[in-house]
Tab-separated table of C-alpha atoms in Angstrom:
chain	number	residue	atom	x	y	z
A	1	UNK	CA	-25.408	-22.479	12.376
A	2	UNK	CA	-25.142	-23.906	16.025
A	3	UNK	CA	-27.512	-26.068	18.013
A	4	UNK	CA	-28.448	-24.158	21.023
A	5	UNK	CA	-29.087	-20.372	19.158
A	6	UNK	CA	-32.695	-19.366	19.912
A	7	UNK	CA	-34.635	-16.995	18.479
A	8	UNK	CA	-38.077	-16.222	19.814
A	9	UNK	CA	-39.710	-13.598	17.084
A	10	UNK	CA	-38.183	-14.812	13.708
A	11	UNK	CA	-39.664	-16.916	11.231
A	12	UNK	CA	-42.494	-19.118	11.548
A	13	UNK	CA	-42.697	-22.801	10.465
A	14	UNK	CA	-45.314	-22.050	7.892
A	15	UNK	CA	-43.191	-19.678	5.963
A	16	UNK	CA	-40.517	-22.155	5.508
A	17	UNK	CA	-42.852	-24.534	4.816
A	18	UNK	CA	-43.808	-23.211	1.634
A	19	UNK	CA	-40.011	-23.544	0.309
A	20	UNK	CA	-40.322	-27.205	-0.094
A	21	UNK	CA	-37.172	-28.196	-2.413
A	22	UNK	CA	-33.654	-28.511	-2.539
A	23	UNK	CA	-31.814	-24.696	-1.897
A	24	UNK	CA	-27.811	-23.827	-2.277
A	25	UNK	CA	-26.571	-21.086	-0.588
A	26	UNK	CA	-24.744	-18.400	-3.020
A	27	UNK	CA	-21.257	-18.670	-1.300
A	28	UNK	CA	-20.959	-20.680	2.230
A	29	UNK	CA	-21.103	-24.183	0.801
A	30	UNK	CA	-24.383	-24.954	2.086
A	31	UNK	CA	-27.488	-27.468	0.784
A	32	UNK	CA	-30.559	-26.751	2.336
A	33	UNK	CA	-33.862	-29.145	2.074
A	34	UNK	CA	-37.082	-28.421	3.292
A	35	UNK	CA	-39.634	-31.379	3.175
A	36	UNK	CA	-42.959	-31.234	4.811
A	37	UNK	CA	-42.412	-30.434	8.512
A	38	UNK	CA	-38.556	-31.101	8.435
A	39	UNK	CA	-35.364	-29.707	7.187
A	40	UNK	CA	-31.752	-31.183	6.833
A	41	UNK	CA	-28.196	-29.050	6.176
A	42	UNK	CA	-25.509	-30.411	4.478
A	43	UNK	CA	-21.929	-28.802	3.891
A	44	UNK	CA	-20.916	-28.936	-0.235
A	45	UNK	CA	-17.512	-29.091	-1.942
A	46	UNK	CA	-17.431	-29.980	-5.114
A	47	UNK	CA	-16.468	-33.830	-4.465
A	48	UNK	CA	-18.609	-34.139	-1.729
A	49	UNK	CA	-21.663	-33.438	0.338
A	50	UNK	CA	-21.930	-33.631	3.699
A	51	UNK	CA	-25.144	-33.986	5.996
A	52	UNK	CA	-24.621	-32.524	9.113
A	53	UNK	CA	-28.084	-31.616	10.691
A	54	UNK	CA	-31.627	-32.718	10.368
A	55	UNK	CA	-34.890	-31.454	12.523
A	56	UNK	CA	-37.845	-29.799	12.990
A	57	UNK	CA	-38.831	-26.962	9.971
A	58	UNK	CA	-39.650	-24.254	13.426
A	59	UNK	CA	-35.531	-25.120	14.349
A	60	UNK	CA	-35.092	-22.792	11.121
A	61	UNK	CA	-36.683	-19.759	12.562
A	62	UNK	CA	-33.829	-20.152	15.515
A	63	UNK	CA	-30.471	-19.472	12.498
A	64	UNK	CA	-32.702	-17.238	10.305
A	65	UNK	CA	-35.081	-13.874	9.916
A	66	UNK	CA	-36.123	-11.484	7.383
A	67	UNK	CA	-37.326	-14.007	4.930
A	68	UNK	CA	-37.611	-12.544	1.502
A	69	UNK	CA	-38.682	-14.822	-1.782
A	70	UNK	CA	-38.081	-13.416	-5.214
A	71	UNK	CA	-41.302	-13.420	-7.442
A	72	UNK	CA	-40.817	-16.426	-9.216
A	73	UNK	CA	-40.074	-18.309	-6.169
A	74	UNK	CA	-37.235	-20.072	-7.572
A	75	UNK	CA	-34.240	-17.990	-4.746
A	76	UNK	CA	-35.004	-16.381	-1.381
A	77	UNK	CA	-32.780	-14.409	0.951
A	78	UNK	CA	-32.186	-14.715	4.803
A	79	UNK	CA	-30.443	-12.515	7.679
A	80	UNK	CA	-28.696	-14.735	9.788
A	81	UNK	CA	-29.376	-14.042	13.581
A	82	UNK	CA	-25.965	-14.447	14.548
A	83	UNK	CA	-24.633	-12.086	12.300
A	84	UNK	CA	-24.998	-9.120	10.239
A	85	UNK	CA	-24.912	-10.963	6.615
A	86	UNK	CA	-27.718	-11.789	4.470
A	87	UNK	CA	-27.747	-15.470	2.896
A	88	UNK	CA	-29.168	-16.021	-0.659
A	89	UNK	CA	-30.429	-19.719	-1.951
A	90	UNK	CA	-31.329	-20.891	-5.102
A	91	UNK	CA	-33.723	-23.756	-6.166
A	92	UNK	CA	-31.999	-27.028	-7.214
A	93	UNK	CA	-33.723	-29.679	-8.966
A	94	UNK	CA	-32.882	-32.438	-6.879
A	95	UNK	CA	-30.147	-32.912	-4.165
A	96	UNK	CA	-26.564	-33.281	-5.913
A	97	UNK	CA	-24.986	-36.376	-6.571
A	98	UNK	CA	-22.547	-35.924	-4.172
A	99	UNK	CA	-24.678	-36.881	-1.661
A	100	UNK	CA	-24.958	-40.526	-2.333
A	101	UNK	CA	-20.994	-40.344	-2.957
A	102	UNK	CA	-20.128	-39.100	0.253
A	103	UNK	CA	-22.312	-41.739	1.845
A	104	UNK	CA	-20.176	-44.641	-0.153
A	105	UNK	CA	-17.108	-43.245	1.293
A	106	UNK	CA	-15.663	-44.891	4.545
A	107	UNK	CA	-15.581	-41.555	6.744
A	108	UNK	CA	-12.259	-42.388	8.508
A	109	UNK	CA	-10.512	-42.119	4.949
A	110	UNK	CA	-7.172	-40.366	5.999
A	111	UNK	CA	-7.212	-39.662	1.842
A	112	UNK	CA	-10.718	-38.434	1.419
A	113	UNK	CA	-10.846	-36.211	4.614
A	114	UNK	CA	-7.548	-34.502	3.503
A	115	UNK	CA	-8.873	-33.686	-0.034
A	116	UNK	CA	-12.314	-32.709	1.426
A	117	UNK	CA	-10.265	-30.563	3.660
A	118	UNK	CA	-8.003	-29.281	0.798
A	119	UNK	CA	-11.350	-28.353	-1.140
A	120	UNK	CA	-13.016	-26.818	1.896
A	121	UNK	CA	-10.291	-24.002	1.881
A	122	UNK	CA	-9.803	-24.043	-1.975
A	123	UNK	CA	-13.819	-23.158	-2.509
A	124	UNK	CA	-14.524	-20.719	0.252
A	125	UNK	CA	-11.038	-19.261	1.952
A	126	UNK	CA	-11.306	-15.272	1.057
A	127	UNK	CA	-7.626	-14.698	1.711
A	128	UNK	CA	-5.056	-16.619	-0.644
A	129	UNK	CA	-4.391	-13.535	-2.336
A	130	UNK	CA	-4.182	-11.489	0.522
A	131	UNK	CA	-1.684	-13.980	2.258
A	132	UNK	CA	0.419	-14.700	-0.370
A	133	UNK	CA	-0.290	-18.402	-0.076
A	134	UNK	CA	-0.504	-20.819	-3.247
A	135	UNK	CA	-3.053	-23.432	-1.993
A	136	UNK	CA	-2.426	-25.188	-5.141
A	137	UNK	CA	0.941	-25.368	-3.795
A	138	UNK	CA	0.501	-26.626	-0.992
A	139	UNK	CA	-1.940	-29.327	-2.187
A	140	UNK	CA	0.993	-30.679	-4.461
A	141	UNK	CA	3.469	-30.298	-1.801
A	142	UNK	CA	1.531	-32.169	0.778
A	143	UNK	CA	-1.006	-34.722	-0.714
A	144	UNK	CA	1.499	-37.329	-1.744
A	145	UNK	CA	2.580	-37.620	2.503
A	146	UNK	CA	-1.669	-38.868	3.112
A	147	UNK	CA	-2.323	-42.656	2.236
A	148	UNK	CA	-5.409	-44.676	2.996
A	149	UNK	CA	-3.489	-45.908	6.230
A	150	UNK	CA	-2.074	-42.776	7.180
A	151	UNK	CA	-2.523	-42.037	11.508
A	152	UNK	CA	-4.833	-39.650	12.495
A	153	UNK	CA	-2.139	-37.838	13.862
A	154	UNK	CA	-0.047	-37.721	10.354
A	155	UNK	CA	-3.344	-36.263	8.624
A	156	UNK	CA	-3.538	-33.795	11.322
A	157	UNK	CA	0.113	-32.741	11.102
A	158	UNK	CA	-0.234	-32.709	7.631
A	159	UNK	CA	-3.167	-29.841	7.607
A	160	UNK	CA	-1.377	-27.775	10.446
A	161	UNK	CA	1.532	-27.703	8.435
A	162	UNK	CA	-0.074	-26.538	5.542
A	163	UNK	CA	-2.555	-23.698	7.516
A	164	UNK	CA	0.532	-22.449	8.826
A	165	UNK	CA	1.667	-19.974	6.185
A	166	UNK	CA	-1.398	-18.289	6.727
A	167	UNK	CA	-1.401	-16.781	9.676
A	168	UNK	CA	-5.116	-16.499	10.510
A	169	UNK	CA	-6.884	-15.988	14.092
A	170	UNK	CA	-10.109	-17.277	12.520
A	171	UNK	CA	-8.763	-20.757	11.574
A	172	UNK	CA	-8.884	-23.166	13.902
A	173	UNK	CA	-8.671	-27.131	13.598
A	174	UNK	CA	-10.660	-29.364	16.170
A	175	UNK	CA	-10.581	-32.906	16.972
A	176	UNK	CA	-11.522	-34.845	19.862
A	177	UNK	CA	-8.371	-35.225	20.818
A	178	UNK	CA	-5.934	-31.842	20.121
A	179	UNK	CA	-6.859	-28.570	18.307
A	180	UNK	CA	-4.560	-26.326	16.195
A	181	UNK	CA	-5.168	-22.454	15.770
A	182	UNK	CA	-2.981	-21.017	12.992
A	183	UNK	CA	-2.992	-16.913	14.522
A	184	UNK	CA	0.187	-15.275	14.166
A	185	UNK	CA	1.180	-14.594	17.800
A	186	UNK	CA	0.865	-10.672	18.101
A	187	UNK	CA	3.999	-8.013	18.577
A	188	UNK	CA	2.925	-7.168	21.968
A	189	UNK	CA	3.816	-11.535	22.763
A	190	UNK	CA	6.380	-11.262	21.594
A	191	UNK	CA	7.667	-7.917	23.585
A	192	UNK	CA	5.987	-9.521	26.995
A	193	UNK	CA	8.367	-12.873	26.280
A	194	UNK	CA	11.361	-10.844	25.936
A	195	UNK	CA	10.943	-9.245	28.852
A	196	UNK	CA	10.244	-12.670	30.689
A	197	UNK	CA	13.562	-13.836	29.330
A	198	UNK	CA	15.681	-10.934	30.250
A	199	UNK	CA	14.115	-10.923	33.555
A	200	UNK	CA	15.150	-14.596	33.637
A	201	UNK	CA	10.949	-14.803	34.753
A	202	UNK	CA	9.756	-18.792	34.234
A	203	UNK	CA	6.203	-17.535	34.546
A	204	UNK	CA	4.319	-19.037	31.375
A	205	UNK	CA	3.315	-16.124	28.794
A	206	UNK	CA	-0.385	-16.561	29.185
A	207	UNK	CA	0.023	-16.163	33.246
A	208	UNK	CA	2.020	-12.971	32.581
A	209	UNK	CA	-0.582	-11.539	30.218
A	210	UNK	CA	-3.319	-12.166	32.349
A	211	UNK	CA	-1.406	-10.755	35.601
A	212	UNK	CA	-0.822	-7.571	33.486
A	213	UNK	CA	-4.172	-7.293	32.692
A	214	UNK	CA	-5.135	-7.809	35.984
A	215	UNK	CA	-2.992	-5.167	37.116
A	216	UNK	CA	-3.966	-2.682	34.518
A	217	UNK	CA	-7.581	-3.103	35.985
A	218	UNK	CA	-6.855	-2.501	39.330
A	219	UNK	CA	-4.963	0.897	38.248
A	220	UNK	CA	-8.115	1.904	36.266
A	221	UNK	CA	-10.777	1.059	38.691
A	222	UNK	CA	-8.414	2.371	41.879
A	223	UNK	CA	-6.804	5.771	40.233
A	224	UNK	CA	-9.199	6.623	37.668
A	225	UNK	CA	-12.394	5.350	38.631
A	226	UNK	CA	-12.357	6.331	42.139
A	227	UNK	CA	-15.915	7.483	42.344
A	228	UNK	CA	-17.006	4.627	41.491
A	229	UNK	CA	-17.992	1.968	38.972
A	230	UNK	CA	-21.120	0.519	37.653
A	231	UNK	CA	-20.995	-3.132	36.260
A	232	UNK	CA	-23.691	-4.700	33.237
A	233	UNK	CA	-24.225	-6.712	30.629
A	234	UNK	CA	-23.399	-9.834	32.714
A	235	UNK	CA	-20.241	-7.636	34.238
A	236	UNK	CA	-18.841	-7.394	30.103
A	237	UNK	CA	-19.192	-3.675	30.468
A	238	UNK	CA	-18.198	-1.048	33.079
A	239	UNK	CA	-18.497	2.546	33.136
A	240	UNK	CA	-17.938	5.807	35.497
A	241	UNK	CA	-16.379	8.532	35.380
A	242	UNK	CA	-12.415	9.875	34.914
A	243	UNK	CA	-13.824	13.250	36.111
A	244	UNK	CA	-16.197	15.935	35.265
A	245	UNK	CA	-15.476	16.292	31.354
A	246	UNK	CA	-14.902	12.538	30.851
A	247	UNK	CA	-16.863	9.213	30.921
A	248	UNK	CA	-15.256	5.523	30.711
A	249	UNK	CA	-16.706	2.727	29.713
A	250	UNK	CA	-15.070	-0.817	29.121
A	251	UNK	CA	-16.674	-3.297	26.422
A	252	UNK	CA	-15.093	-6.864	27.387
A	253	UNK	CA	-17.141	-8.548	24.490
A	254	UNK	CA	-19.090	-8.280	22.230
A	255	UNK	CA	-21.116	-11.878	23.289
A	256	UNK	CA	-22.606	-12.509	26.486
A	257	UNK	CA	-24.432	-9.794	27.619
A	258	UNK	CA	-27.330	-11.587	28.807
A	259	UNK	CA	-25.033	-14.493	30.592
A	260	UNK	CA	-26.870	-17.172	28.076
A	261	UNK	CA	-24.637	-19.182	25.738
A	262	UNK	CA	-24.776	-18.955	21.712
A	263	UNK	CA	-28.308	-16.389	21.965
A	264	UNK	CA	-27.380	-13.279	19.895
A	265	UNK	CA	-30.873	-12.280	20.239
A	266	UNK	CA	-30.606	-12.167	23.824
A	267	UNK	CA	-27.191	-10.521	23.840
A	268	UNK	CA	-28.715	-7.834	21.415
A	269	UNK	CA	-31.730	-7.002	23.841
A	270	UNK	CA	-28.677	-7.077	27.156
A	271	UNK	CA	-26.615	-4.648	25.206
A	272	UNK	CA	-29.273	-2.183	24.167
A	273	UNK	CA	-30.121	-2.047	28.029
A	274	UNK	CA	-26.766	-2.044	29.175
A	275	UNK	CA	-26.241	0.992	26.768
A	276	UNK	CA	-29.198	2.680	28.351
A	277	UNK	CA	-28.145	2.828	31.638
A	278	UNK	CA	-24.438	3.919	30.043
A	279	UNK	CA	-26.100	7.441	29.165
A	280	UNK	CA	-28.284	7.923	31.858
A	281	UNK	CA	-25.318	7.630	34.295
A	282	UNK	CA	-22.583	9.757	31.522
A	283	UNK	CA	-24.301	10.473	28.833
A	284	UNK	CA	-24.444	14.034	28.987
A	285	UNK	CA	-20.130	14.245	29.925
A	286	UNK	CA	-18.672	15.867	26.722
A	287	UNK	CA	-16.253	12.924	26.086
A	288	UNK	CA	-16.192	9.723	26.335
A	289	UNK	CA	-13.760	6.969	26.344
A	290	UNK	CA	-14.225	3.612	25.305
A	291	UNK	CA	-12.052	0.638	26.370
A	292	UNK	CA	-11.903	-2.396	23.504
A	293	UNK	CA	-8.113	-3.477	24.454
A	294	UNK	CA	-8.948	-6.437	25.863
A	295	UNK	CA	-12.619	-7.339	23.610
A	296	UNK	CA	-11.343	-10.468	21.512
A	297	UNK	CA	-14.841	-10.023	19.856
A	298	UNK	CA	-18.532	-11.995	19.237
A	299	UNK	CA	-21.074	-11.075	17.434
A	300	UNK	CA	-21.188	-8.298	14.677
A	301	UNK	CA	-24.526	-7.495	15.137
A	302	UNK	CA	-23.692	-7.210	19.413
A	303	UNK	CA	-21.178	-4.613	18.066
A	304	UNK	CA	-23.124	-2.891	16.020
A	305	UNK	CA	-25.316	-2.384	18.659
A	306	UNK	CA	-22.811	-0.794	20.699
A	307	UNK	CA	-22.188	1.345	18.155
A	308	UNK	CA	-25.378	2.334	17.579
A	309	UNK	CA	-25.886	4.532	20.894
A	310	UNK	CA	-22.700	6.323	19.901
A	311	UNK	CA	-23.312	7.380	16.131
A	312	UNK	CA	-24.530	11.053	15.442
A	313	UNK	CA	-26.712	9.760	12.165
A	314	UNK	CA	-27.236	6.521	9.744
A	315	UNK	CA	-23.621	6.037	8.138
A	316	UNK	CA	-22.401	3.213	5.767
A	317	UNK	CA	-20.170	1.114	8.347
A	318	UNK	CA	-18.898	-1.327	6.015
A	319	UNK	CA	-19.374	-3.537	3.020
A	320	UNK	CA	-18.757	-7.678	3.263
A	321	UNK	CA	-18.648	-10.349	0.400
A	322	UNK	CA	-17.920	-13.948	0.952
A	323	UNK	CA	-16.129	-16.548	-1.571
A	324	UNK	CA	-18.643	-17.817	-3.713
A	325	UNK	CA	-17.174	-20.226	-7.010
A	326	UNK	CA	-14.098	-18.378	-8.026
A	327	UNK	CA	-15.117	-15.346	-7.211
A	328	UNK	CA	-17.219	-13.201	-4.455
A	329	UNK	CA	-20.856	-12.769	-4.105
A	330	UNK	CA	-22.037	-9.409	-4.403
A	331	UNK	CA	-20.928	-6.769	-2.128
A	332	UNK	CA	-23.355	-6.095	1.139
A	333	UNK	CA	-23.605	-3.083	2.252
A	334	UNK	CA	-24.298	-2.931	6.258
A	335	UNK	CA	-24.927	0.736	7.805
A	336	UNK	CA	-25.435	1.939	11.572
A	337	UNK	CA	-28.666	3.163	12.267
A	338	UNK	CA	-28.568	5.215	15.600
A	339	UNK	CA	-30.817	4.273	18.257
A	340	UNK	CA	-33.432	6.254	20.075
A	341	UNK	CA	-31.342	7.695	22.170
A	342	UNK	CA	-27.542	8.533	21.563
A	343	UNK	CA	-24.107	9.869	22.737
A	344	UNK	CA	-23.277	13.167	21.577
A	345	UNK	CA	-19.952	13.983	22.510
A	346	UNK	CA	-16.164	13.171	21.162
A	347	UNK	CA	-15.312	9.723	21.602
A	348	UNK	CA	-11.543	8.182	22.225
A	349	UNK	CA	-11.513	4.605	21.369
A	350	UNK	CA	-8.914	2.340	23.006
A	351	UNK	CA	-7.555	-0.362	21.304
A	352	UNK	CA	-4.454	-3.120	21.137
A	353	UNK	CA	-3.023	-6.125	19.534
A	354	UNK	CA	-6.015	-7.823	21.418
A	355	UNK	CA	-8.895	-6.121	20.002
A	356	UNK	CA	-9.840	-8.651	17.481
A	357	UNK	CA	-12.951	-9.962	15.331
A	358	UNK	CA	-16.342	-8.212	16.328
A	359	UNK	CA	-14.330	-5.790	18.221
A	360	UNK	CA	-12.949	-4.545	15.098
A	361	UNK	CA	-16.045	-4.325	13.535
A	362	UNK	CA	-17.262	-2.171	16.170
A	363	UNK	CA	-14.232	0.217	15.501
A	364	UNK	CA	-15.057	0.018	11.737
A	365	UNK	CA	-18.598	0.402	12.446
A	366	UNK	CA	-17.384	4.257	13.698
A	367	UNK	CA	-14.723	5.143	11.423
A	368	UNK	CA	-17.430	7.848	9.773
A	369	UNK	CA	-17.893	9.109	13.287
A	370	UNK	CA	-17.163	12.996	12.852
A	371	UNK	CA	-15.614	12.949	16.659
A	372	UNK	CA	-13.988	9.993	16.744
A	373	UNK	CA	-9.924	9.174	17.963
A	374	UNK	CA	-8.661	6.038	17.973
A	375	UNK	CA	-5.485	5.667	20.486
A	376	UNK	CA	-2.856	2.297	20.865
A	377	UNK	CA	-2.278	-0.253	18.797
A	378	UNK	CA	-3.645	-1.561	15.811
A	379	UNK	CA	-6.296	-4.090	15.893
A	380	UNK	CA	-5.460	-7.837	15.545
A	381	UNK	CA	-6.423	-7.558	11.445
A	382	UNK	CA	-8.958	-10.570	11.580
A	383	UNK	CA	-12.614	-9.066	10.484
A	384	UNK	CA	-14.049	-11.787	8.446
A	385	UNK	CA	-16.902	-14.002	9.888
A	386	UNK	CA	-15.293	-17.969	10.755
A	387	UNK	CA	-16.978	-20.311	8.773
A	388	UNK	CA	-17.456	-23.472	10.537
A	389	UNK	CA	-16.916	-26.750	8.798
A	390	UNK	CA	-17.076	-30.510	8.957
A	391	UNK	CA	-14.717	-33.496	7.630
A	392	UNK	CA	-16.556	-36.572	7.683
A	393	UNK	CA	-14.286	-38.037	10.384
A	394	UNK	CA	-15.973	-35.994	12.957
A	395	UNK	CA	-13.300	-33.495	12.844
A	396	UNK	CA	-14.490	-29.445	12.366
A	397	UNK	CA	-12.378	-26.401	11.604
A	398	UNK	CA	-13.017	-22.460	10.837
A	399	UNK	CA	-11.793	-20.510	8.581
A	400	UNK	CA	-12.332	-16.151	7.056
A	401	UNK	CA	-14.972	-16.723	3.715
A	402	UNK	CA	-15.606	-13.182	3.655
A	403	UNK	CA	-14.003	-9.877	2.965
A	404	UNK	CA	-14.815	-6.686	4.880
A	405	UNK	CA	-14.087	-3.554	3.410
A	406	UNK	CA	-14.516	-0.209	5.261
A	407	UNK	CA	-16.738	2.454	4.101
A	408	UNK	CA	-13.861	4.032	1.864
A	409	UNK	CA	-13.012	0.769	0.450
A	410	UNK	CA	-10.321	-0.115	2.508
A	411	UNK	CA	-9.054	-3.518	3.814
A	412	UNK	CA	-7.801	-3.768	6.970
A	413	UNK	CA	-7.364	-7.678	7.215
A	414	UNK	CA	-4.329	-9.027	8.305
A	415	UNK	CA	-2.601	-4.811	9.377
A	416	UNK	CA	-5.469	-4.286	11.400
A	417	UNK	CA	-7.550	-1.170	11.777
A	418	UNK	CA	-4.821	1.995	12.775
A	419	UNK	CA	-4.956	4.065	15.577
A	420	UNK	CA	-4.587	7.938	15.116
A	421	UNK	CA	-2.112	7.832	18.129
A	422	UNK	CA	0.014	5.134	18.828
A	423	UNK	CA	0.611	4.182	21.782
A	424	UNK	CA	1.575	0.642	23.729
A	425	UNK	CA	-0.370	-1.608	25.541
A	426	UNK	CA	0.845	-2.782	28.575
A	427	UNK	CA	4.008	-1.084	27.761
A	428	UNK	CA	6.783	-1.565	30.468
A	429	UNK	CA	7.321	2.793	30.506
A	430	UNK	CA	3.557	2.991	32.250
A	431	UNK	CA	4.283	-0.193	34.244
A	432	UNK	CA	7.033	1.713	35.848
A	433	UNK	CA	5.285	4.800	36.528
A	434	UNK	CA	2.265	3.062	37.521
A	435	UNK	CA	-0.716	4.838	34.814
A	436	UNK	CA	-2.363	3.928	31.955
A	437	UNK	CA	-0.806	5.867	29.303
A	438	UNK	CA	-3.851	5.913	27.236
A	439	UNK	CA	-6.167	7.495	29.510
A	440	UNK	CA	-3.088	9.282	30.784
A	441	UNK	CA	-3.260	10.649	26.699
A	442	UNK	CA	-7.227	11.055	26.649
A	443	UNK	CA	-6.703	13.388	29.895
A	444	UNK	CA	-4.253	15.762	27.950
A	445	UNK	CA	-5.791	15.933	25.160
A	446	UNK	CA	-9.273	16.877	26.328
A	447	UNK	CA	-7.422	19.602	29.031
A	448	UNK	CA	-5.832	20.935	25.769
């Protein structure tokens, strides 16, 4: 939940105001009370409990839709507008003790924050198992170098060190003063740094990648595109035409689309139109690539969007669970529904290294697709939603509570989703010859 989402046709104030009470979410840590005209969030471990935001009941309406209240009225069930998952909460009979606890503590603490922080990843992180990583470990390991007047710099060493080991794109550590993402840095670094070294090159990574890519765009729009491209979706997404028998179109995100910050709502309604004009202008071409290499993701529910203009019929896309006590809440089933109107030819999704988050989903969202072919690299491996929490020193981090699971059950976390052809991105053989190998393949394989 983020200050700033808006949502115009959701939930009214009234509804919510018959919930008055005291509601935990089943999995996400979350305590939810609704008085009269107000509400207030806190964040839940189980040493402490956290208020974070308080305000007015219609703010609800903005985070939530698709209210639904079991008969006795004691749980109800949300959608979350910024997502695709559903939230359950349960009636408690009072707000937990924790709350007056957490108020007694002094919120600089070096000692409390780290074991909040410890408990944060103990209660909801889906991927120990997964990662190989004993967090029980590391909590024996490391607790013993915290003490009451430990720096602020110590206790953030500290929790770097131990996130580490896990090797996770979605978790990310903020203060107000330095911030520590714990992604493992992707082959196709790696290669690109090599080849700065050998070339004795002292251009920063980060410069290099982005000339590449820069590069690579001017290739596609000058040798492939020649007839012309059409920009929308606040320029996210291009589109023309390779040639006769094949259509392009490039999907930069999967947030943004209606140039307003943090309003999947808006981004839904941008994409949809965006899409629109897509098939009107190469619709009807028999083929039809799709560009995700550089899409480092956004919203599920923008992706599943996307998807839904390209989907012959209503298919299971993927299931999702998130950490809930020791275990998992129930698996959700999400499907794609086509739209009104949708693409009927083969489709050759592009992917790399880079493709990550809600760009994945959008490839698993068409994994069922009875035309599909994925060419490059495997995606970045990091599907589950990020989890944002708080430490009571003002500090916030993210972290993967749920796991996806594609519609035959598999996991692609941490490999990444597969392409059927592999082929490099930015690889230094297409440099040289001046083409995009991956069109270069699309080209061949639709001449036969």
């Amino acid at each position: 939940m983020k200050a700033g989402q808006k949502r115009n046709d959701s939930l009214s104030t009234s509804v919510f105001s018959n919930l008055q009470g005291v509601w935990r979410s089943q999995g996400y840590g979350k305590i939810l009370q609704i008085e009269n005209d107000r509400y207030t969030l806190f964040e839940e471990t189980t040493i402490s409990c956290l208020k974070l935001y308080s305000g007015a009941l219609e703010e609800l309406s903005h985070y939530y839709e698709d209210l639904v209240v079991s008969p006795g009225g004691q749980a109800f069930s949300v959608h979350r507008v910024s997502g695709v998952a559903r939230v359950s909460f349960r009636r408690l009979k009072a707000l937990p003790a924790n709350v007056a606890e957490t108020r007694r503590h002094n919120p600089k603490d070096p000692e409390y924050n780290f074991e909040i922080f410890w408990r944060t990843f103990a209660e909801q992180y889906a991927l120990f198992e997964l990662k190989g990583v004993a967090w029980d470990q590391a909590y024996h390991t490391y607790h013993s170098q915290i003490h009451s007047d430990s720096s602020r710099e110590t206790l953030f060493a500290t929790m770097a060190a131990m996130l580490r080991p896990l090797k996770d794109g979605h978790i990310r550590l903020h203060t107000p003063w330095g911030h520590y993402s714990a992604g493992a840095q992707p082959a196709l670094y790696r290669r690109l740094t090599r080849e700065l070294e050998d070339a004795n090159d002292d251009r920063e990574l980060t410069s290099y990648l982005g000339d590449l890519k820069e590069w690579l765009h001017d290739v596609i729009h000058e040798d492939y595109l020649a007839s012309g491209v059409s920009h929308g979706g606040n320029r996210l997404v291009e589109w023309g035409r390779l040639n006769d028998a094949v259509g392009y179109m490039n999907i930069r995100a999967m947030a943004g689309q209606s140039g307003k910050t943090g309003e999947p709502a808006a981004d839904l309604a941008a994409s949809a139109g965006v899409m629109q004009k897509v098939l009107a202008d190469v619709g009807e071409l028999p083929n039809l690539v799709v560009d995700l290499r550089s899409n480092g993701g956004g919203y599920d529910g923008v992706a599943l969007q996307f998807a839904a203009f390209l989907m012959d019929r209503k298919r299971l896309a993927f299931t999702k669970s998130a950490r809930h006590g020791t275990g998992f809440t129930g698996k959700q089933a999400v499907h794609v529904v086509p739209a009104s109107e949708t693409y009927r030819g083969n489709l050759f999704v592009l992917t790399s290294e880079l493709t990550a988050s809600a760009a994945e989903i959008f490839v698993l969202s068409l994994l069922q697709h009875p035309r599909l072919t994925l060419i490059g690299e495997p995606t970045q491996g990091i599907l589950s939603d990020t989890l944002e929490r708080h430490l009571p020193n003002g500090w916030h981090l993210t972290l993967s509570n749920e796991i996806y699971r594609a519609y035959d059950g598999q996991l692609y976390e941490d490999v990444g989703i597969p392409p059927h052809i592999r082929l490099h991105h930015l690889g230094r053989k297409g440099r040289e010859e001046g083409k995009d190998p991956m069109l270069e393949r699309v080209l061949k394989l639709v001449r036969g």
